[in-house]
mmCIF file with all atom_site columns, C-alpha atoms in Angstrom:
data_model
loop_
_atom_site.group_PDB
_atom_site.id
_atom_site.type_symbol
_atom_site.label_atom_id
_atom_site.label_alt_id
_atom_site.label_comp_id
_atom_site.label_asym_id
_atom_site.label_entity_id
_atom_site.label_seq_id
_atom_site.pdbx_PDB_ins_code
_atom_site.Cartn_x
_atom_site.Cartn_y
_atom_site.Cartn_z
_atom_site.occupancy
_atom_site.B_iso_or_equiv
_atom_site.pdbx_formal_charge
_atom_site.auth_seq_id
_atom_site.auth_comp_id
_atom_site.auth_asym_id
_atom_site.auth_atom_id
_atom_site.pdbx_PDB_model_num
ATOM 1   C CA . ASP A 1 1   ? 17.923  7.769  -3.019  1.00 53.00 ? 22  ASP A CA 1
ATOM 2   C CA . ASN A 1 2   ? 19.116  8.795  -6.436  1.00 81.00 ? 23  ASN A CA 1
ATOM 3   C CA . TYR A 1 3   ? 19.001  12.321 -6.116  1.00 86.00 ? 24  TYR A CA 1
ATOM 4   C CA . TYR A 1 4   ? 21.544  12.100 -2.984  1.00 87.00 ? 25  TYR A CA 1
ATOM 5   C CA . GLU A 1 5   ? 23.937  10.098 -4.909  1.00 91.00 ? 26  GLU A CA 1
ATOM 6   C CA . LEU A 1 6   ? 23.264  12.278 -7.947  1.00 93.00 ? 27  LEU A CA 1
ATOM 7   C CA . ILE A 1 7   ? 24.457  15.319 -5.596  1.00 95.00 ? 28  ILE A CA 1
ATOM 8   C CA . ASP A 1 8   ? 27.408  13.367 -4.084  1.00 95.00 ? 29  ASP A CA 1
ATOM 9   C CA . ASN A 1 9   ? 28.492  12.785 -7.906  1.00 95.00 ? 30  ASN A CA 1
ATOM 10  C CA . LEU A 1 10  ? 27.646  16.540 -8.799  1.00 94.00 ? 31  LEU A CA 1
ATOM 11  C CA . LEU A 1 11  ? 29.947  17.540 -5.616  1.00 94.00 ? 32  LEU A CA 1
ATOM 12  C CA . ALA A 1 12  ? 32.874  15.547 -6.506  1.00 95.00 ? 33  ALA A CA 1
ATOM 13  C CA . ASN A 1 13  ? 32.985  16.586 -10.042 1.00 92.00 ? 34  ASN A CA 1
ATOM 14  C CA . ARG A 1 14  ? 32.196  13.188 -11.192 1.00 93.00 ? 35  ARG A CA 1
ATOM 15  C CA . TYR A 1 15  ? 29.198  14.513 -13.209 1.00 90.00 ? 36  TYR A CA 1
ATOM 16  C CA . ASP A 1 16  ? 28.991  17.898 -15.259 1.00 85.00 ? 37  ASP A CA 1
ATOM 17  C CA . PHE A 1 17  ? 25.150  17.855 -14.677 1.00 85.00 ? 38  PHE A CA 1
ATOM 18  C CA . GLY A 1 18  ? 22.078  15.733 -13.883 1.00 88.00 ? 39  GLY A CA 1
ATOM 19  C CA . MET A 1 19  ? 18.121  15.589 -13.535 1.00 88.00 ? 40  MET A CA 1
ATOM 20  C CA . SER A 1 20  ? 16.336  14.557 -10.884 1.00 88.00 ? 41  SER A CA 1
ATOM 21  C CA . VAL A 1 21  ? 13.232  14.772 -8.472  1.00 84.00 ? 42  VAL A CA 1
ATOM 22  C CA . TYR A 1 22  ? 13.685  16.916 -5.224  1.00 86.00 ? 43  TYR A CA 1
ATOM 23  C CA . PHE A 1 23  ? 12.056  19.051 -2.876  1.00 83.00 ? 44  PHE A CA 1
ATOM 24  C CA . LYS A 1 24  ? 13.410  22.560 -2.158  1.00 83.00 ? 45  LYS A CA 1
ATOM 25  C CA . SER A 1 25  ? 14.009  22.024 1.225   1.00 80.00 ? 46  SER A CA 1
ATOM 26  C CA . GLU A 1 26  ? 16.801  19.359 -0.119  1.00 85.00 ? 47  GLU A CA 1
ATOM 27  C CA . MET A 1 27  ? 18.656  22.079 -2.399  1.00 91.00 ? 48  MET A CA 1
ATOM 28  C CA . HIS A 1 28  ? 22.539  21.834 -2.092  1.00 93.00 ? 49  HIS A CA 1
ATOM 29  C CA . GLU A 1 29  ? 23.592  25.435 -2.024  1.00 94.00 ? 50  GLU A CA 1
ATOM 30  C CA . GLU A 1 30  ? 26.762  25.178 -3.844  1.00 93.00 ? 51  GLU A CA 1
ATOM 31  C CA . LEU A 1 31  ? 24.773  23.501 -6.980  1.00 95.00 ? 52  LEU A CA 1
ATOM 32  C CA . THR A 1 32  ? 22.357  25.434 -9.733  1.00 92.00 ? 53  THR A CA 1
ATOM 33  C CA . TYR A 1 33  ? 18.690  24.104 -10.024 1.00 94.00 ? 54  TYR A CA 1
ATOM 34  C CA . GLU A 1 34  ? 16.874  24.660 -12.745 1.00 90.00 ? 55  GLU A CA 1
ATOM 35  C CA . ASP A 1 35  ? 13.042  23.606 -12.378 1.00 90.00 ? 56  ASP A CA 1
ATOM 36  C CA . LEU A 1 36  ? 11.484  22.380 -15.151 1.00 87.00 ? 57  LEU A CA 1
ATOM 37  C CA . PHE A 1 37  ? 7.915   21.163 -13.625 1.00 83.00 ? 58  PHE A CA 1
ATOM 38  C CA . PRO A 1 38  ? 6.069   20.553 -10.319 1.00 83.00 ? 59  PRO A CA 1
ATOM 39  C CA . PHE A 1 39  ? 5.961   16.984 -9.633  1.00 80.00 ? 60  PHE A CA 1
ATOM 40  C CA . GLU A 1 40  ? 2.947   16.036 -7.925  1.00 86.00 ? 61  GLU A CA 1
ATOM 41  C CA . SER A 1 41  ? 2.257   13.177 -6.225  1.00 89.00 ? 62  SER A CA 1
ATOM 42  C CA . MET A 1 42  ? -1.169  11.722 -5.627  1.00 92.00 ? 63  MET A CA 1
ATOM 43  C CA . VAL A 1 43  ? -3.017  8.991  -3.706  1.00 95.00 ? 64  VAL A CA 1
ATOM 44  C CA . PHE A 1 44  ? -4.288  5.669  -6.225  1.00 93.00 ? 65  PHE A CA 1
ATOM 45  C CA . CYS A 1 45  ? -5.594  2.895  -5.411  1.00 93.00 ? 66  CYS A CA 1
ATOM 46  C CA . ASN A 1 46  ? -7.876  0.247  -7.460  1.00 92.00 ? 67  ASN A CA 1
ATOM 47  C CA . THR A 1 47  ? -11.062 1.024  -8.558  1.00 90.00 ? 68  THR A CA 1
ATOM 48  C CA . ASN A 1 48  ? -12.715 -1.565 -6.469  1.00 93.00 ? 69  ASN A CA 1
ATOM 49  C CA . HIS A 1 49  ? -11.033 0.187  -3.100  1.00 95.00 ? 70  HIS A CA 1
ATOM 50  C CA . PRO A 1 50  ? -13.822 1.301  -0.350  1.00 94.00 ? 71  PRO A CA 1
ATOM 51  C CA . LEU A 1 51  ? -12.071 5.041  -0.729  1.00 96.00 ? 72  LEU A CA 1
ATOM 52  C CA . ALA A 1 52  ? -12.426 4.990  -5.147  1.00 94.00 ? 73  ALA A CA 1
ATOM 53  C CA . LYS A 1 53  ? -15.994 6.467  -5.125  1.00 92.00 ? 74  LYS A CA 1
ATOM 54  C CA . ALA A 1 54  ? -15.399 8.795  -1.911  1.00 94.00 ? 75  ALA A CA 1
ATOM 55  C CA . LYS A 1 55  ? -16.569 12.533 -2.860  1.00 94.00 ? 76  LYS A CA 1
ATOM 56  C CA . GLN A 1 56  ? -14.256 13.296 -0.281  1.00 96.00 ? 77  GLN A CA 1
ATOM 57  C CA . VAL A 1 57  ? -11.050 11.620 1.398   1.00 96.00 ? 78  VAL A CA 1
ATOM 58  C CA . THR A 1 58  ? -9.848  12.923 4.590   1.00 96.00 ? 79  THR A CA 1
ATOM 59  C CA . PRO A 1 59  ? -5.921  12.129 6.001   1.00 97.00 ? 80  PRO A CA 1
ATOM 60  C CA . ALA A 1 60  ? -7.643  10.683 9.113   1.00 97.00 ? 81  ALA A CA 1
ATOM 61  C CA . ASP A 1 61  ? -9.126  7.773  6.128   1.00 97.00 ? 82  ASP A CA 1
ATOM 62  C CA . LEU A 1 62  ? -5.617  7.641  4.759   1.00 97.00 ? 83  LEU A CA 1
ATOM 63  C CA . SER A 1 63  ? -4.408  6.531  7.546   1.00 97.00 ? 84  SER A CA 1
ATOM 64  C CA . LYS A 1 64  ? -6.161  3.694  8.131   1.00 97.00 ? 85  LYS A CA 1
ATOM 65  C CA . CYS A 1 65  ? -5.694  2.101  5.007   1.00 97.00 ? 86  CYS A CA 1
ATOM 66  C CA . ARG A 1 66  ? -2.747  -0.492 3.876   1.00 97.00 ? 87  ARG A CA 1
ATOM 67  C CA . TRP A 1 67  ? -0.068  1.117  1.233   1.00 97.00 ? 88  TRP A CA 1
ATOM 68  C CA . ALA A 1 68  ? 2.230   0.625  -0.779  1.00 96.00 ? 89  ALA A CA 1
ATOM 69  C CA . LEU A 1 69  ? 5.276   2.859  -1.253  1.00 94.00 ? 90  LEU A CA 1
ATOM 70  C CA . LEU A 1 70  ? 8.096   3.433  -3.897  1.00 89.00 ? 91  LEU A CA 1
ATOM 71  C CA . GLU A 1 71  ? 11.715  2.286  -2.380  1.00 87.00 ? 92  GLU A CA 1
ATOM 72  C CA . GLY A 1 72  ? 13.274  5.460  -1.304  1.00 80.00 ? 93  GLY A CA 1
ATOM 73  C CA . LYS A 1 73  ? 14.383  7.769  1.460   1.00 79.00 ? 94  LYS A CA 1
ATOM 74  C CA . GLY A 1 74  ? 12.890  10.623 -0.206  1.00 77.00 ? 95  GLY A CA 1
ATOM 75  C CA . ALA A 1 75  ? 9.581   8.789  -0.743  1.00 82.00 ? 96  ALA A CA 1
ATOM 76  C CA . ARG A 1 76  ? 9.943   7.057  2.856   1.00 86.00 ? 97  ARG A CA 1
ATOM 77  C CA . GLU A 1 77  ? 10.079  10.795 4.287   1.00 83.00 ? 98  GLU A CA 1
ATOM 78  C CA . GLY A 1 78  ? 7.219   12.436 2.097   1.00 84.00 ? 99  GLY A CA 1
ATOM 79  C CA . PHE A 1 79  ? 5.569   9.992  3.362   1.00 92.00 ? 100 PHE A CA 1
ATOM 80  C CA . GLU A 1 80  ? 5.643   10.402 7.074   1.00 92.00 ? 101 GLU A CA 1
ATOM 81  C CA . TYR A 1 81  ? 5.777   13.994 6.957   1.00 89.00 ? 102 TYR A CA 1
ATOM 82  C CA . PHE A 1 82  ? 2.198   14.102 4.884   1.00 93.00 ? 103 PHE A CA 1
ATOM 83  C CA . PHE A 1 83  ? 1.003   12.124 8.177   1.00 96.00 ? 104 PHE A CA 1
ATOM 84  C CA . ARG A 1 84  ? 2.808   13.954 11.213  1.00 94.00 ? 105 ARG A CA 1
ATOM 85  C CA . LEU A 1 85  ? 1.975   17.088 9.597   1.00 92.00 ? 106 LEU A CA 1
ATOM 86  C CA . ASN A 1 86  ? -1.788  16.336 9.284   1.00 95.00 ? 107 ASN A CA 1
ATOM 87  C CA . GLN A 1 87  ? -1.320  15.094 12.750  1.00 97.00 ? 108 GLN A CA 1
ATOM 88  C CA . VAL A 1 88  ? -3.080  11.300 11.726  1.00 97.00 ? 109 VAL A CA 1
ATOM 89  C CA . PRO A 1 89  ? -1.447  8.049  12.962  1.00 96.00 ? 110 PRO A CA 1
ATOM 90  C CA . GLU A 1 90  ? 1.320   6.753  10.311  1.00 96.00 ? 111 GLU A CA 1
ATOM 91  C CA . PRO A 1 91  ? -0.419  4.131  8.325   1.00 97.00 ? 112 PRO A CA 1
ATOM 92  C CA . PRO A 1 92  ? 1.230   0.360  7.647   1.00 94.00 ? 113 PRO A CA 1
ATOM 93  C CA . VAL A 1 93  ? 3.069   -0.123 4.026   1.00 95.00 ? 114 VAL A CA 1
ATOM 94  C CA . ALA A 1 94  ? 2.373   -3.850 3.163   1.00 95.00 ? 115 ALA A CA 1
ATOM 95  C CA . LEU A 1 95  ? 5.100   -3.348 0.100   1.00 94.00 ? 116 LEU A CA 1
ATOM 96  C CA . GLN A 1 96  ? 8.004   -1.543 -1.082  1.00 94.00 ? 117 GLN A CA 1
ATOM 97  C CA . SER A 1 97  ? 9.072   -1.420 -4.586  1.00 92.00 ? 118 SER A CA 1
ATOM 98  C CA . ALA A 1 98  ? 11.827  0.102  -6.719  1.00 88.00 ? 119 ALA A CA 1
ATOM 99  C CA . SER A 1 99  ? 9.250   0.006  -9.968  1.00 88.00 ? 120 SER A CA 1
ATOM 100 C CA . LEU A 1 100 ? 6.419   2.316  -10.278 1.00 84.00 ? 121 LEU A CA 1
ATOM 101 C CA . THR A 1 101 ? 4.600   -0.038 -12.966 1.00 84.00 ? 122 THR A CA 1
ATOM 102 C CA . LEU A 1 102 ? 4.906   -2.932 -9.897  1.00 88.00 ? 123 LEU A CA 1
ATOM 103 C CA . LEU A 1 103 ? 3.415   -0.786 -7.959  1.00 88.00 ? 124 LEU A CA 1
ATOM 104 C CA . ALA A 1 104 ? 0.501   0.411  -9.812  1.00 87.00 ? 125 ALA A CA 1
ATOM 105 C CA . ASP A 1 105 ? 0.192   -3.317 -10.844 1.00 87.00 ? 126 ASP A CA 1
ATOM 106 C CA . VAL A 1 106 ? -0.285  -4.478 -7.377  1.00 91.00 ? 127 VAL A CA 1
ATOM 107 C CA . VAL A 1 107 ? -2.398  -1.162 -6.654  1.00 91.00 ? 128 VAL A CA 1
ATOM 108 C CA . SER A 1 108 ? -5.066  -2.087 -9.509  1.00 89.00 ? 129 SER A CA 1
ATOM 109 C CA . HIS A 1 109 ? -5.482  -5.636 -8.167  1.00 91.00 ? 130 HIS A CA 1
ATOM 110 C CA . VAL A 1 110 ? -5.160  -5.404 -4.302  1.00 93.00 ? 131 VAL A CA 1
ATOM 111 C CA . ASP A 1 111 ? -6.677  -3.017 -1.621  1.00 94.00 ? 132 ASP A CA 1
ATOM 112 C CA . LEU A 1 112 ? -3.696  -1.168 -0.814  1.00 96.00 ? 133 LEU A CA 1
ATOM 113 C CA . LEU A 1 113 ? -2.956  2.723  -1.958  1.00 96.00 ? 134 LEU A CA 1
ATOM 114 C CA . THR A 1 114 ? 0.008   3.961  -3.165  1.00 94.00 ? 135 THR A CA 1
ATOM 115 C CA . VAL A 1 115 ? 1.809   7.698  -4.008  1.00 91.00 ? 136 VAL A CA 1
ATOM 116 C CA . LEU A 1 116 ? 2.194   8.386  -7.614  1.00 87.00 ? 137 LEU A CA 1
ATOM 117 C CA . PRO A 1 117 ? 3.365   11.270 -9.893  1.00 83.00 ? 138 PRO A CA 1
ATOM 118 C CA . ARG A 1 118 ? 0.183   12.524 -11.218 1.00 80.00 ? 139 ARG A CA 1
ATOM 119 C CA . GLU A 1 119 ? 1.622   12.973 -14.562 1.00 74.00 ? 140 GLU A CA 1
ATOM 120 C CA . VAL A 1 120 ? 3.159   9.318  -14.713 1.00 73.00 ? 141 VAL A CA 1
ATOM 121 C CA . ALA A 1 121 ? -0.399  7.949  -13.391 1.00 74.00 ? 142 ALA A CA 1
ATOM 122 C CA . LEU A 1 122 ? -2.379  9.728  -16.025 1.00 71.00 ? 143 LEU A CA 1
ATOM 123 C CA . VAL A 1 123 ? -0.234  8.841  -18.693 1.00 66.00 ? 144 VAL A CA 1
ATOM 124 C CA . GLU A 1 124 ? 1.553   5.994  -18.265 1.00 60.00 ? 145 GLU A CA 1
ATOM 125 C CA . PHE A 1 125 ? -0.985  3.451  -16.375 1.00 59.00 ? 146 PHE A CA 1
ATOM 126 C CA . ALA A 1 126 ? -4.478  5.030  -18.000 1.00 58.00 ? 147 ALA A CA 1
ATOM 127 C CA . GLY A 1 127 ? -4.917  1.973  -20.281 1.00 60.00 ? 148 GLY A CA 1
ATOM 128 C CA . GLY A 1 128 ? -3.497  -0.803 -18.295 1.00 63.00 ? 149 GLY A CA 1
ATOM 129 C CA . HIS A 1 129 ? -4.424  -0.452 -14.610 1.00 64.00 ? 150 HIS A CA 1
ATOM 130 C CA . LYS A 1 130 ? -7.460  0.169  -13.325 1.00 81.00 ? 151 LYS A CA 1
ATOM 131 C CA . LEU A 1 131 ? -6.253  2.974  -10.923 1.00 86.00 ? 152 LEU A CA 1
ATOM 132 C CA . GLN A 1 132 ? -8.355  5.320  -9.259  1.00 88.00 ? 153 GLN A CA 1
ATOM 133 C CA . MET A 1 133 ? -6.799  8.924  -7.985  1.00 90.00 ? 154 MET A CA 1
ATOM 134 C CA . LEU A 1 134 ? -8.386  9.841  -4.726  1.00 94.00 ? 155 LEU A CA 1
ATOM 135 C CA . LYS A 1 135 ? -10.165 13.037 -4.046  1.00 94.00 ? 156 LYS A CA 1
ATOM 136 C CA . ILE A 1 136 ? -7.791  14.183 -0.977  1.00 93.00 ? 157 ILE A CA 1
ATOM 137 C CA . GLY A 1 137 ? -8.335  18.182 -2.230  1.00 90.00 ? 158 GLY A CA 1
ATOM 138 C CA . LYS A 1 138 ? -4.806  18.298 -2.788  1.00 90.00 ? 159 LYS A CA 1
ATOM 139 C CA . PRO A 1 139 ? -1.271  16.594 -3.878  1.00 88.00 ? 160 PRO A CA 1
ATOM 140 C CA . PHE A 1 140 ? -0.229  14.650 -1.460  1.00 90.00 ? 161 PHE A CA 1
ATOM 141 C CA . ALA A 1 141 ? 3.306   15.847 -2.161  1.00 86.00 ? 162 ALA A CA 1
ATOM 142 C CA . THR A 1 142 ? 4.755   18.995 -4.177  1.00 85.00 ? 163 THR A CA 1
ATOM 143 C CA . ALA A 1 143 ? 8.360   18.344 -4.696  1.00 84.00 ? 164 ALA A CA 1
ATOM 144 C CA . HIS A 1 144 ? 10.001  19.513 -8.135  1.00 86.00 ? 165 HIS A CA 1
ATOM 145 C CA . TYR A 1 145 ? 11.763  18.418 -11.650 1.00 86.00 ? 166 TYR A CA 1
ATOM 146 C CA . GLY A 1 146 ? 14.575  19.872 -13.082 1.00 89.00 ? 167 GLY A CA 1
ATOM 147 C CA . LEU A 1 147 ? 18.012  20.035 -13.973 1.00 90.00 ? 168 LEU A CA 1
ATOM 148 C CA . ILE A 1 148 ? 20.799  20.304 -11.496 1.00 92.00 ? 169 ILE A CA 1
ATOM 149 C CA . TYR A 1 149 ? 24.643  21.312 -11.968 1.00 89.00 ? 170 TYR A CA 1
ATOM 150 C CA . ARG A 1 150 ? 27.573  23.065 -10.914 1.00 88.00 ? 171 ARG A CA 1
ATOM 151 C CA . SER A 1 151 ? 27.899  26.576 -12.012 1.00 80.00 ? 172 SER A CA 1
ATOM 152 C CA . ASP A 1 152 ? 31.405  25.692 -13.853 1.00 79.00 ? 173 ASP A CA 1
ATOM 153 C CA . SER A 1 153 ? 29.637  23.088 -15.561 1.00 74.00 ? 174 SER A CA 1
ATOM 154 C CA . ALA A 1 154 ? 27.222  25.149 -16.933 1.00 64.00 ? 175 ALA A CA 1
ATOM 155 C CA . ARG A 1 155 ? 29.791  26.854 -19.128 1.00 73.00 ? 176 ARG A CA 1
ATOM 156 C CA . ARG A 1 156 ? 30.303  24.344 -21.585 1.00 73.00 ? 177 ARG A CA 1
ATOM 157 C CA . PRO A 1 157 ? 28.718  23.995 -24.433 1.00 80.00 ? 178 PRO A CA 1
ATOM 158 C CA . ILE A 1 158 ? 27.543  20.980 -24.656 1.00 77.00 ? 179 ILE A CA 1
ATOM 159 C CA . VAL A 1 159 ? 25.656  21.414 -21.001 1.00 75.00 ? 180 VAL A CA 1
ATOM 160 C CA . ASP A 1 160 ? 23.767  24.081 -23.248 1.00 80.00 ? 181 ASP A CA 1
ATOM 161 C CA . GLU A 1 161 ? 22.599  22.024 -25.421 1.00 85.00 ? 182 GLU A CA 1
ATOM 162 C CA . PHE A 1 162 ? 21.590  19.296 -23.383 1.00 82.00 ? 183 PHE A CA 1
ATOM 163 C CA . LYS A 1 163 ? 19.712  21.871 -21.532 1.00 81.00 ? 184 LYS A CA 1
ATOM 164 C CA . ARG A 1 164 ? 18.141  23.006 -24.391 1.00 86.00 ? 185 ARG A CA 1
ATOM 165 C CA . LEU A 1 165 ? 16.797  19.708 -25.954 1.00 90.00 ? 186 LEU A CA 1
ATOM 166 C CA . VAL A 1 166 ? 15.577  18.627 -22.219 1.00 86.00 ? 187 VAL A CA 1
ATOM 167 C CA . LYS A 1 167 ? 13.548  21.898 -22.021 1.00 85.00 ? 188 LYS A CA 1
ATOM 168 C CA . GLU A 1 168 ? 12.420  20.945 -25.397 1.00 88.00 ? 189 GLU A CA 1
ATOM 169 C CA . HIS A 1 169 ? 11.333  17.726 -24.383 1.00 85.00 ? 190 HIS A CA 1
ATOM 170 C CA . VAL A 1 170 ? 9.664   18.798 -21.442 1.00 80.00 ? 191 VAL A CA 1
ATOM 171 C CA . ILE A 1 171 ? 7.636   21.481 -22.878 1.00 80.00 ? 192 ILE A CA 1
ATOM 172 C CA . ARG A 1 172 ? 6.829   18.537 -25.571 1.00 82.00 ? 193 ARG A CA 1
ATOM 173 C CA . PHE A 1 173 ? 5.314   16.006 -22.718 1.00 74.00 ? 194 PHE A CA 1
ATOM 174 C CA . ARG A 1 174 ? 3.325   18.735 -20.844 1.00 71.00 ? 195 ARG A CA 1
ATOM 175 C CA . SER A 1 175 ? 1.897   19.929 -23.931 1.00 73.00 ? 196 SER A CA 1
ATOM 176 C CA . ALA A 1 176 ? 0.439   16.294 -24.948 1.00 68.00 ? 197 ALA A CA 1
ATOM 177 C CA . LEU A 1 177 ? -1.058  15.843 -21.325 1.00 61.00 ? 198 LEU A CA 1
#
């Protein structure tokens, strides 16, 4: 939902630029988007979950499980879209949280599935949580992470410097994975 708030603020000239996760289908035509990297979300469970050791997990398998999801319109729509696309029943959501850390902690102790950004889960939660990425063959969802701005704000030197610093940081982060 922060994406939609960001877009509203950019269009109302309250912000010059921002960074967000977004889907290509949600891009606003009056704004400029600079992709920094794809944002792939994968399905995770605890290491003792019945699906944790499966060689391949199907959408039908996923639809039979209980889930914990990140709060927000985008997360919920992506979740619904995955099951609709794969023509399987949408499973129950037992927990929603605004905190990725809380989701990872709960899922590492309870038999729930969750969707987490691959990089975040592998870097941030690698040591502290007993999470297993399920083998579903492809990302649960692919979004984009990038800079978003009005074309008139891009002409300011501070915006150019900010964009340069962000891109430099992203390159360092991605190379550390």
